[in-house]
Amino acid sequence: MSGLSRFLSVLRCFTEAKANWTVPELAEAIVVPASTVYRTVRELVAQGFLEPSTEAHYRLGSAFIEFDRMIRLTDPLVKVGSPLLRDLVAEVRHPCVAVLARLYGDRVICAADERYDGAELPTSYERGRPMPLTRGATSKTILSQLPGRRLKRLLADADADAPAKLSGELAAIRKRGHCITRGEVDKGLVGIAVPVSNAELAISASLSLVVSDATLDERLERRLVLLLVSAADLLSQALRRLA
Amino acid sequence: MSGLSRFLSVLRCFTEAKANWTVPELAEAIVVPASTVYRTVRELVAQGFLEPSTEAHYRLGSAFIEFDRMIRLTDPLVKVGSPLLRDLVAEVRHPCVAVLARLYGDRVICAADERYDGAELPTSYERGRPMPLTRGATSKTILSQLPGRRLKRLLADADADAPAKLSGELAAIRKRGHCITRGEVDKGLVGIAVPVSNAELAISASLSLVVSDATLDERLERRLVLLLVSAADLLSQALRRLA
DNA sequence: CAATAAATTATCAAAAAACGAGAATTTGAT
DNA sequence: ATCAAATTCTCGTTTTTTGATAATTTATTG
């Protein structure tokens, strides 16, 4: 282990299931001598990525909150997209969650979200949560925009026969301009997504709405697609202005 | 330069003023050979802390969004405090910003905030923004809770004669249980803060309200102090339940 | 599609830092 | 003050990082 990965192997231990670690616990988990982990943890604490918690335990530190703010302030997709999600959800006037997502390594991450006021949809999509690459309208719509070589490499790593399974569907998304999937990510929920891209800023993302399958009729579906397309258009324009 | 600081010297370049960097620019800014910075940037990109942007430029990466989510899900102060801020602001029924802040190295950082619906207060306090250690009710209230030795060391690094200037004021906060400052951070704004602490979780924080000086009369001030004290009490109880 | 410029990665020997086992020290709770 | 646990320190050894340069890849433009 070396360089950054030495630190990440520690940071990645901090999960929702176990958010508090002692040094000996960390040492055992990542199979590294305690004296080394003490040194690593000391550096992480010094930089604010970890902080002391209950005696001898550590938790994630506020540096992440600081850098997250910097992203909210400077990332074009987040900065331009967040207010737009608010408007979109208001126009929808129906329980839903709006999501702006982008590629994140070999997964997709939600970079901004907005819930319709009071909507209690049990959706997996929430800001900062990595999601599967090949399931759901949000992810597939992102994949549909990737250049061939990049897509191929990505899918090869994910799943040997993914390219074959997906290529038809991705072509359909490119043709139709949107993607609708039912229950692929969360049972009983429908995802409707449209592409958002800006080559200059190296952004290929998707804008999507998640609604309950039960409350979605054809008429509403058509309306949501139209709203999404128009919102994505505004977003793309705003991004072009930034570039 | 070595270890983590090598990576941080790159990440700290990404600011609101300049959020996009090329490798040669970074190399010049931190005075390190380009070939070294290329390697450093590559590692940061691989871990998601940077991502490619406009041709040959880089911006902060989504890993920060991911870790920030983990903090929102697991940090006791943020997790318990956020819903409480919402309730507090609703009860205030007056333009204000509620802030939950904690110590962050030699500064104070806002870990959660909530604006009264539609309030346009031009306050500096916002989630993730580091603030000065010795100015404003929010910071002073945190300082007032620190053990003597820690406080001394902290103030010595900040300002040679800070201990003398502040000790009286901090004692007063400990006695009264709250702190009110006018225009110390933002002109025309008043900060009202109460301590939030839990020794078991190693939390010493403050809960505060920022309101416009012009709209604050004595009667309102008393009400806000009472609301804060009661909210802080609820928060402390909830934290004790977690510990 | 070739030509060109720019960005990025690879190479490799010298220099520096990390490693890890154990000792020494600090810290925190009685 | 005492004790146990946590943390830092020490230091020879091993491993990585470093940085100048060369090689390669990538993107652009005629």
Coordinates of C-alpha atoms (C1' of nucleotides) in Angstrom, one line a residue:
Chain A
M1 CA 0.0 0.0 0.0
S2 CA 1.3 3.4 -0.8
G3 CA 0.5 7.0 -1.6
L4 CA -3.1 8.0 -1.3
S5 CA -4.4 4.5 -1.1
R6 CA -2.8 4.1 2.2
F7 CA -5.0 6.9 3.6
L8 CA -8.1 5.8 1.7
S9 CA -7.9 2.3 3.0
V10 CA -8.4 3.9 6.4
L11 CA -11.1 6.4 5.4
R12 CA -13.1 3.7 3.5
C13 CA -13.6 1.8 6.8
F14 CA -15.9 4.6 8.0
T15 CA -19.3 3.5 6.9
E16 CA -22.9 3.9 8.0
A17 CA -22.7 0.5 9.7
K18 CA -19.6 1.4 11.6
A19 CA -18.7 5.1 11.9
N20 CA -16.5 4.9 14.9
W21 CA -13.1 3.1 14.9
T22 CA -10.2 2.7 17.2
V23 CA -6.7 2.4 15.8
P24 CA -6.3 -1.3 16.8
E25 CA -9.6 -2.0 15.1
L26 CA -8.6 -0.2 11.9
A27 CA -5.2 -2.0 12.0
E28 CA -6.9 -5.4 12.1
A29 CA -9.5 -4.5 9.4
I30 CA -6.9 -3.4 6.9
V31 CA -4.2 -5.8 8.0
V32 CA -1.5 -3.2 8.8
P33 CA 0.6 -2.9 11.9
A34 CA -0.9 -0.7 14.6
S35 CA 2.1 1.6 14.7
T36 CA 1.7 2.4 11.1
V37 CA -2.0 3.0 11.4
Y38 CA -1.3 5.4 14.3
R39 CA 0.9 7.4 12.0
T40 CA -1.7 7.4 9.2
V41 CA -4.5 8.4 11.5
R42 CA -2.4 11.2 12.9
E43 CA -1.9 12.7 9.5
L44 CA -5.6 12.3 8.6
V45 CA -6.6 14.1 11.9
A46 CA -4.1 16.8 11.2
Q47 CA -5.7 17.5 7.9
G48 CA -9.2 17.3 9.3
F49 CA -10.3 14.2 7.5
L50 CA -10.7 12.3 10.8
E51 CA -11.5 13.7 14.2
P52 CA -11.3 12.2 17.7
S53 CA -14.6 10.9 19.0
T54 CA -15.5 8.8 22.0
E55 CA -12.4 8.0 23.9
A56 CA -9.8 6.4 21.5
H57 CA -12.3 6.3 18.7
Y58 CA -12.2 8.4 15.5
R59 CA -14.9 9.5 13.1
L60 CA -14.9 11.3 9.7
G61 CA -13.7 14.9 10.0
S62 CA -15.1 18.2 8.9
A63 CA -12.6 18.7 6.1
F64 CA -15.1 16.7 4.0
I65 CA -17.8 19.2 4.8
E66 CA -15.5 22.0 3.8
F67 CA -14.6 20.5 0.5
D68 CA -18.2 19.6 -0.2
R69 CA -19.1 23.3 0.2
M70 CA -16.4 24.1 -2.3
I71 CA -18.0 21.7 -4.8
R72 CA -21.5 23.3 -4.1
L73 CA -19.9 26.7 -4.8
T74 CA -17.8 25.8 -7.9
D75 CA -18.9 22.6 -9.6
P76 CA -20.8 23.7 -12.7
L77 CA -23.3 20.8 -12.6
V78 CA -24.1 21.2 -8.9
K79 CA -24.1 25.0 -8.9
V80 CA -26.4 25.4 -12.0
G81 CA -28.4 22.3 -11.4
S82 CA -29.5 22.7 -7.7
P83 CA -31.8 25.7 -8.2
L84 CA -33.1 24.1 -11.3
L85 CA -34.1 21.0 -9.5
R86 CA -36.1 23.1 -7.1
D87 CA -38.0 24.7 -9.9
L88 CA -38.5 21.4 -11.6
V89 CA -40.0 19.8 -8.6
A90 CA -42.3 22.7 -8.0
E91 CA -43.6 22.5 -11.6
V92 CA -44.1 18.7 -11.3
R93 CA -46.8 19.2 -8.6
H94 CA -46.7 15.5 -7.8
P95 CA -44.8 13.5 -5.2
C96 CA -41.4 12.9 -6.7
V97 CA -37.6 13.2 -6.3
A98 CA -35.5 15.0 -8.8
V99 CA -31.9 13.8 -9.2
L100 CA -28.9 15.1 -11.0
A101 CA -26.3 12.3 -11.4
R102 CA -22.9 11.8 -13.0
L103 CA -20.4 9.1 -13.6
Y104 CA -18.2 8.3 -10.6
G105 CA -15.5 5.8 -11.3
D106 CA -17.3 2.5 -12.1
R107 CA -20.6 3.7 -10.6
V108 CA -23.0 6.7 -10.8
I109 CA -23.3 9.2 -8.1
C110 CA -26.1 11.6 -7.3
A111 CA -24.6 15.1 -7.2
A112 CA -27.8 17.0 -6.3
D113 CA -31.3 16.0 -5.4
E114 CA -34.6 17.7 -4.4
R115 CA -37.7 16.1 -3.0
Y116 CA -41.2 17.3 -3.7
D117 CA -42.3 18.9 -0.5
G118 CA -43.3 16.2 1.9
A119 CA -42.8 13.3 -0.6
E120 CA -41.9 10.2 1.3
L121 CA -40.7 8.1 -1.7
P122 CA -38.4 5.3 -0.5
T123 CA -35.9 6.0 -3.2
S124 CA -32.2 5.0 -3.1
Y125 CA -31.1 8.1 -4.9
E126 CA -29.7 10.7 -2.5
R127 CA -26.9 13.2 -2.9
G128 CA -23.5 11.5 -2.4
R129 CA -24.7 7.9 -2.7
P130 CA -23.0 5.8 -5.4
M131 CA -25.4 3.7 -7.4
P132 CA -25.0 0.8 -9.9
L133 CA -23.8 1.6 -13.3
T134 CA -26.1 -0.5 -15.4
R135 CA -29.4 -0.4 -13.7
G136 CA -32.1 2.3 -13.7
A137 CA -32.9 5.2 -16.1
T138 CA -30.5 7.6 -14.4
S139 CA -27.5 5.4 -15.0
K140 CA -28.5 4.1 -18.4
T141 CA -29.0 7.6 -19.7
I142 CA -25.5 8.6 -18.6
L143 CA -24.1 5.5 -20.3
S144 CA -26.0 6.3 -23.5
Q145 CA -23.9 9.5 -23.9
L146 CA -20.4 8.0 -23.4
P147 CA -18.1 7.7 -26.3
G148 CA -17.8 4.2 -27.6
R149 CA -14.4 3.3 -26.3
R150 CA -15.0 4.7 -22.9
L151 CA -18.3 2.8 -22.6
K152 CA -16.8 -0.4 -23.7
R153 CA -13.9 -0.3 -21.2
L154 CA -16.3 0.6 -18.4
L155 CA -18.8 -2.1 -19.2
A156 CA -16.1 -4.7 -19.7
D157 CA -14.9 -4.1 -16.1
A158 CA -18.5 -4.3 -14.8
D159 CA -20.0 -7.3 -16.4
A160 CA -18.7 -9.5 -19.2
D161 CA -21.9 -9.6 -21.2
A162 CA -23.2 -6.1 -20.3
P163 CA -22.3 -4.6 -23.6
A164 CA -24.4 -7.0 -25.5
K165 CA -27.3 -6.7 -23.1
L166 CA -27.3 -2.9 -23.1
S167 CA -26.3 -1.7 -26.5
G168 CA -29.8 -1.9 -27.9
E169 CA -31.3 -0.1 -25.0
L170 CA -28.6 2.6 -25.0
A171 CA -29.2 3.2 -28.8
A172 CA -32.9 3.6 -28.1
I173 CA -32.2 6.2 -25.4
R174 CA -30.0 8.2 -27.9
K175 CA -32.8 8.0 -30.4
R176 CA -35.8 8.9 -28.1
G177 CA -33.9 11.4 -25.9
H178 CA -35.1 9.9 -22.7
C179 CA -35.3 6.7 -20.7
I180 CA -38.0 5.2 -18.5
T181 CA -37.4 2.2 -16.2
R182 CA -39.7 0.5 -13.7
G183 CA -38.5 -1.1 -10.5
E184 CA -34.9 -1.6 -11.7
V185 CA -33.5 0.2 -8.7
D186 CA -36.3 0.4 -6.2
K187 CA -39.4 -1.8 -6.3
G188 CA -42.5 0.2 -7.0
L189 CA -40.7 3.2 -8.3
V190 CA -40.2 4.5 -11.8
G191 CA -37.3 6.4 -13.0
I192 CA -37.5 8.9 -15.9
A193 CA -34.3 10.4 -17.1
V194 CA -32.9 12.7 -19.8
P195 CA -29.3 13.3 -20.8
V196 CA -27.4 16.4 -19.7
S197 CA -24.1 17.0 -21.4
N198 CA -21.5 19.6 -22.1
A199 CA -18.4 18.4 -24.0
E200 CA -16.4 21.5 -23.1
L201 CA -16.8 21.0 -19.4
A202 CA -16.4 17.2 -19.7
I203 CA -19.9 16.7 -18.2
S204 CA -22.1 13.8 -19.1
A205 CA -24.8 13.5 -16.6
S206 CA -28.5 12.8 -16.4
L207 CA -31.5 14.6 -14.9
S208 CA -34.2 12.3 -13.6
L209 CA -37.4 12.1 -11.8
V210 CA -38.4 9.2 -9.5
V211 CA -42.1 8.7 -8.9
S212 CA -44.3 5.9 -7.5
D213 CA -45.3 3.4 -10.2
A214 CA -48.9 3.3 -8.7
T215 CA -49.5 7.0 -9.2
L216 CA -48.1 7.3 -12.7
D217 CA -50.5 7.2 -15.6
E218 CA -49.6 7.7 -19.3
R219 CA -50.7 11.3 -19.3
L220 CA -48.5 12.2 -16.3
E221 CA -45.6 10.3 -17.8
R222 CA -45.8 12.3 -20.9
R223 CA -45.9 15.5 -18.9
L224 CA -42.9 14.6 -16.8
V225 CA -40.9 13.7 -19.9
L226 CA -41.7 17.1 -21.3
L227 CA -40.8 18.9 -18.1
L228 CA -37.5 17.0 -17.9
V229 CA -36.6 17.7 -21.5
S230 CA -37.2 21.4 -21.0
A231 CA -35.3 21.5 -17.7
A232 CA -32.4 19.7 -19.3
D233 CA -32.4 22.2 -22.1
L234 CA -32.2 25.1 -19.7
L235 CA -29.4 23.3 -17.8
S236 CA -27.4 22.7 -20.9
Q237 CA -27.8 26.3 -21.9
A238 CA -26.7 27.5 -18.5
L239 CA -23.7 25.2 -18.7
R240 CA -22.8 26.5 -22.1
R241 CA -22.8 30.0 -20.7
L242 CA -20.3 28.9 -18.0
A243 CA -17.9 27.2 -20.4
Chain B
M1 CA 6.5 17.6 1.3
S2 CA 5.4 14.1 2.1
G3 CA 2.5 11.8 2.9
L4 CA -0.9 13.4 3.0
S5 CA 0.3 17.0 2.8
R6 CA 1.6 16.3 -0.7
F7 CA -2.0 15.7 -1.8
L8 CA -3.5 18.4 0.3
S9 CA -1.2 21.1 -1.2
V10 CA -2.9 20.3 -4.5
L11 CA -6.4 20.0 -3.2
R12 CA -6.1 23.3 -1.3
C13 CA -5.5 25.1 -4.6
F14 CA -9.1 24.5 -5.6
T15 CA -11.0 27.6 -4.3
E16 CA -14.0 29.6 -5.2
A17 CA -11.8 32.1 -6.9
K18 CA -10.1 29.4 -9.0
A19 CA -11.8 26.1 -9.3
N20 CA -10.2 24.8 -12.4
W21 CA -6.5 24.0 -12.7
T22 CA -4.1 22.5 -15.2
V23 CA -1.2 20.5 -14.0
P24 CA 1.4 23.0 -15.1
E25 CA -0.5 25.7 -13.2
L26 CA -0.7 23.6 -10.1
A27 CA 3.0 22.8 -10.4
E28 CA 3.9 26.4 -10.5
A29 CA 1.5 27.3 -7.6
I30 CA 2.9 24.8 -5.2
V31 CA 6.5 24.9 -6.6
V32 CA 6.8 21.2 -7.4
P33 CA 8.0 19.7 -10.7
A34 CA 5.3 19.0 -13.2
S35 CA 6.1 15.4 -13.5
T36 CA 5.5 14.9 -9.8
V37 CA 2.2 16.8 -9.9
Y38 CA 1.0 14.7 -12.8
R39 CA 1.6 11.7 -10.7
T40 CA -0.1 13.2 -7.7
V41 CA -3.1 14.4 -9.7
R42 CA -3.4 10.9 -11.2
E43 CA -3.8 9.4 -7.8
L44 CA -6.3 12.0 -6.7
V45 CA -8.4 11.4 -9.9
A46 CA -8.2 7.6 -9.3
Q47 CA -9.7 8.0 -5.8
G48 CA -12.3 10.5 -7.0
F49 CA -10.9 13.6 -5.2
L50 CA -10.3 15.3 -8.5
E51 CA -12.0 14.9 -11.9
P52 CA -11.2 16.0 -15.4
S53 CA -12.9 19.1 -16.5
T54 CA -12.4 21.4 -19.5
E55 CA -9.6 20.1 -21.6
A56 CA -6.5 19.5 -19.5
H57 CA -8.1 21.1 -16.5
Y58 CA -9.2 19.5 -13.3
R59 CA -11.9 20.2 -10.7
L60 CA -12.7 18.8 -7.3
G61 CA -14.2 15.3 -7.5
S62 CA -17.3 13.6 -6.3
A63 CA -15.6 11.6 -3.6
F64 CA -16.1 14.7 -1.4
I65 CA -19.8 14.5 -2.0
E66 CA -19.7 10.8 -1.1
F67 CA -17.9 11.4 2.2
D68 CA -20.0 14.4 3.0
R69 CA -23.1 12.1 2.8
M70 CA -21.4 9.7 5.1
I71 CA -21.0 12.5 7.6
R72 CA -24.6 13.6 7.3
L73 CA -25.6 9.9 8.0
T74 CA -23.2 9.2 10.8
D75 CA -21.9 12.3 12.6
P76 CA -23.9 12.6 15.8
L77 CA -23.9 16.4 15.8
V78 CA -25.0 16.7 12.2
K79 CA -27.4 13.8 12.3
V80 CA -29.2 14.9 15.4
G81 CA -28.8 18.6 14.9
S82 CA -30.1 19.0 11.4
P83 CA -33.8 18.2 12.0
L84 CA -33.6 20.2 15.2
L85 CA -32.4 23.3 13.3
R86 CA -35.5 23.0 11.1
D87 CA -37.8 22.9 14.1
L88 CA -35.9 25.8 15.7
V89 CA -36.2 28.0 12.7
A90 CA -39.9 27.3 12.4
E91 CA -40.5 28.2 16.0
V92 CA -38.6 31.5 15.7
R93 CA -41.0 32.8 13.1
H94 CA -38.7 35.7 12.2
P95 CA -36.0 36.1 9.5
C96 CA -33.0 34.3 10.8
V97 CA -30.3 31.7 10.1
A98 CA -29.7 28.8 12.6
V99 CA -26.2 27.4 12.8
L100 CA -24.6 24.4 14.4
A101 CA -20.8 24.9 14.5
R102 CA -17.8 23.1 15.9
L103 CA -14.1 23.5 16.3
Y104 CA -12.1 22.8 13.1
G105 CA -8.4 23.0 13.6
D106 CA -7.6 26.6 14.5
R107 CA -11.0 27.8 13.3
V108 CA -14.6 27.1 13.6
I109 CA -16.8 25.4 11.0
C110 CA -20.5 25.4 10.5
A111 CA -21.6 21.7 10.4
A112 CA -25.3 22.4 9.7
D113 CA -27.4 25.4 8.9
E114 CA -31.0 26.3 8.2
R115 CA -32.5 29.5 6.9
Y116 CA -35.9 30.8 7.9
D117 CA -38.0 30.4 4.8
G118 CA -37.1 33.2 2.4
A119 CA -34.7 35.0 4.8
E120 CA -32.1 36.8 2.8
L121 CA -29.7 37.6 5.6
P122 CA -26.2 38.2 4.2
T123 CA -24.5 36.0 6.8
S124 CA -21.1 34.5 6.4
Y125 CA -22.1 31.4 8.2
E126 CA -22.9 28.6 5.9
R127 CA -22.3 24.8 6.1
G128 CA -18.7 24.0 5.4
R129 CA -17.3 27.4 5.6
P130 CA -14.4 27.9 8.2
M131 CA -14.8 31.0 10.4
P132 CA -12.5 32.9 12.7
L133 CA -11.9 31.4 16.1
T134 CA -12.1 34.5 18.2
R135 CA -14.9 36.6 16.8
G136 CA -18.6 36.2 17.0
A137 CA -21.0 34.5 19.4
T138 CA -20.8 31.2 17.6
S139 CA -17.0 30.9 18.0
K140 CA -16.7 32.4 21.5
T141 CA -19.3 30.0 22.8
I142 CA -17.3 27.1 21.6
L143 CA -14.2 28.5 23.1
S144 CA -15.9 29.0 26.4
Q145 CA -16.4 25.2 26.8
L146 CA -12.8 24.1 26.0
P147 CA -10.7 22.8 28.9
G148 CA -8.1 25.3 30.0
R149 CA -5.0 23.7 28.5
R150 CA -6.5 23.2 25.1
L151 CA -7.9 26.7 25.0
K152 CA -4.5 28.2 26.0
R153 CA -2.6 26.3 23.3
L154 CA -5.2 27.2 20.7
L155 CA -5.3 30.9 21.5
A156 CA -1.5 31.2 21.8
D157 CA -1.2 30.0 18.2
A158 CA -3.9 32.4 17.0
D159 CA -3.1 35.7 18.7
A160 CA -0.5 36.5 21.3
D161 CA -2.7 38.6 23.5
A162 CA -6.0 36.7 22.8
P163 CA -6.1 34.9 26.1
A164 CA -6.1 38.2 28.1
K165 CA -8.7 39.8 25.9
L166 CA -11.1 36.9 25.9
S167 CA -10.8 35.3 29.3
G168 CA -13.3 37.7 30.9
E169 CA -15.8 37.3 28.1
L170 CA -15.5 33.5 28.1
A171 CA -16.1 33.4 31.8
A172 CA -19.2 35.5 31.3
I173 CA -20.5 33.0 28.7
R174 CA -19.9 30.1 31.1
K175 CA -21.8 32.0 33.8
R176 CA -24.8 33.3 31.7
G177 CA -25.1 30.2 29.5
H178 CA -25.3 32.2 26.3
C179 CA -23.4 34.8 24.3
I180 CA -24.6 37.7 22.1
T181 CA -22.4 39.7 19.8
R182 CA -23.2 42.5 17.4
G183 CA -21.5 43.0 14.1
E184 CA -18.4 41.1 15.0
V185 CA -18.6 38.8 12.0
D186 CA -21.1 40.6 9.7
K187 CA -22.0 44.2 9.9
G188 CA -25.6 44.8 10.8
L189 CA -26.1 41.2 12.1
V190 CA -26.4 39.9 15.6
G191 CA -25.3 36.4 16.7
I192 CA -26.9 34.7 19.7
A193 CA -25.3 31.4 20.7
V194 CA -25.6 28.7 23.4
P195 CA -23.2 25.9 24.1
V196 CA -23.7 22.3 23.0
S197 CA -21.5 19.7 24.5
N198 CA -21.1 16.0 25.1
A199 CA -17.9 14.9 26.7
E200 CA -18.4 11.2 25.9
L201 CA -18.7 12.0 22.2
A202 CA -15.9 14.6 22.4
I203 CA -18.3 17.2 21.1
S204 CA -18.1 20.8 22.0
A205 CA -20.1 22.9 19.7
S206 CA -22.5 25.8 19.7
L207 CA -26.0 26.4 18.5
S208 CA -26.7 29.9 17.3
L209 CA -29.1 32.2 15.6
V210 CA -28.2 35.1 13.3
V211 CA -30.7 37.9 12.9
S212 CA -30.6 41.4 11.6
D213 CA -29.7 44.0 14.2
A214 CA -32.4 46.4 13.1
T215 CA -35.3 43.9 13.7
L216 CA -34.1 42.8 17.1
D217 CA -35.7 44.3 20.1
E218 CA -35.2 43.3 23.7
R219 CA -38.3 41.2 23.8
L220 CA -37.4 39.2 20.8
E221 CA -33.9 38.8 22.0
R222 CA -35.1 37.2 25.2
R223 CA -37.4 34.9 23.3
L224 CA -34.6 33.8 21.0
V225 CA -32.3 33.0 23.9
L226 CA -35.0 30.9 25.5
L227 CA -35.6 29.1 22.3
L228 CA -31.9 28.4 21.9
V229 CA -31.5 27.2 25.4
S230 CA -34.4 24.8 25.0
A231 CA -33.2 23.5 21.6
A232 CA -29.7 23.0 23.0
D233 CA -31.1 21.1 25.8
L234 CA -33.0 18.8 23.4
L235 CA -29.9 18.4 21.4
S236 CA -27.8 17.5 24.4
Q237 CA -30.3 14.9 25.5
A238 CA -30.4 13.4 22.0
L239 CA -26.6 13.2 22.0
R240 CA -26.5 11.5 25.4
R241 CA -28.9 8.9 24.1
L242 CA -26.5 8.2 21.2
A243 CA -23.4 7.9 23.4
Chain C
dC1 C1' -6.4 11.3 -42.5
dA2 C1' -1.8 12.9 -41.8
dA3 C1' 0.7 16.4 -39.2
dT4 C1' 1.4 18.8 -35.3
dA5 C1' 1.2 20.4 -30.7
dA6 C1' 0.0 19.6 -26.1
dA7 C1' -1.0 16.6 -22.5
dT8 C1' 0.2 12.7 -20.1
dT9 C1' 2.7 8.6 -18.9
dA10 C1' 7.0 5.8 -18.5
dT11 C1' 11.9 5.3 -17.1
dC12 C1' 15.4 5.0 -13.7
dA13 C1' 19.0 6.2 -10.4
dA14 C1' 19.4 9.1 -6.3
dA15 C1' 17.2 10.7 -2.3
dA16 C1' 13.7 10.6 0.9
dA17 C1' 10.1 8.7 3.4
dA18 C1' 7.5 4.9 5.2
dC19 C1' 7.7 0.7 7.6
dG20 C1' 7.3 -1.9 11.9
dA21 C1' 8.8 -3.9 16.3
dG22 C1' 9.5 -2.5 20.5
dA23 C1' 10.5 1.0 24.1
dA24 C1' 9.2 5.3 26.1
dT25 C1' 5.9 8.6 27.0
dT26 C1' 1.5 10.6 27.6
dT27 C1' -3.3 10.5 28.8
dG28 C1' -7.4 9.6 31.4
dA29 C1' -9.8 7.5 35.0
dT30 C1' -9.9 6.4 39.4
Chain D
dA1 C1' -0.8 9.1 42.9
dT2 C1' -1.5 4.9 40.5
dC3 C1' -2.6 2.1 36.8
dA4 C1' -4.0 0.7 32.2
dA5 C1' -4.6 2.1 27.8
dA6 C1' -3.5 5.0 24.1
dT7 C1' -0.3 7.2 21.6
dT8 C1' 4.2 8.7 20.2
dC9 C1' 9.1 7.9 19.5
dT10 C1' 13.3 5.4 17.9
dC11 C1' 16.0 3.5 14.3
dG12 C1' 17.8 0.2 11.1
dT13 C1' 15.7 -1.7 6.9
dT14 C1' 12.8 -1.7 3.1
dT15 C1' 10.0 0.7 0.0
dT16 C1' 8.4 4.6 -2.2
dT17 C1' 8.9 9.1 -4.0
dT18 C1' 11.3 12.3 -6.7
dG19 C1' 12.4 14.8 -10.9
dA20 C1' 14.8 15.2 -15.3
dT21 C1' 14.1 13.3 -19.6
dA22 C1' 12.3 10.3 -23.1
dA23 C1' 8.4 8.0 -25.0
dT24 C1' 3.7 7.9 -25.8
dT25 C1' -1.0 9.2 -26.2
dT26 C1' -4.6 12.5 -27.3
dA27 C1' -6.8 16.2 -29.5
dT28 C1' -6.8 19.5 -33.2
dT29 C1' -6.3 21.4 -37.6
dG30 C1' -5.3 21.8 -42.2

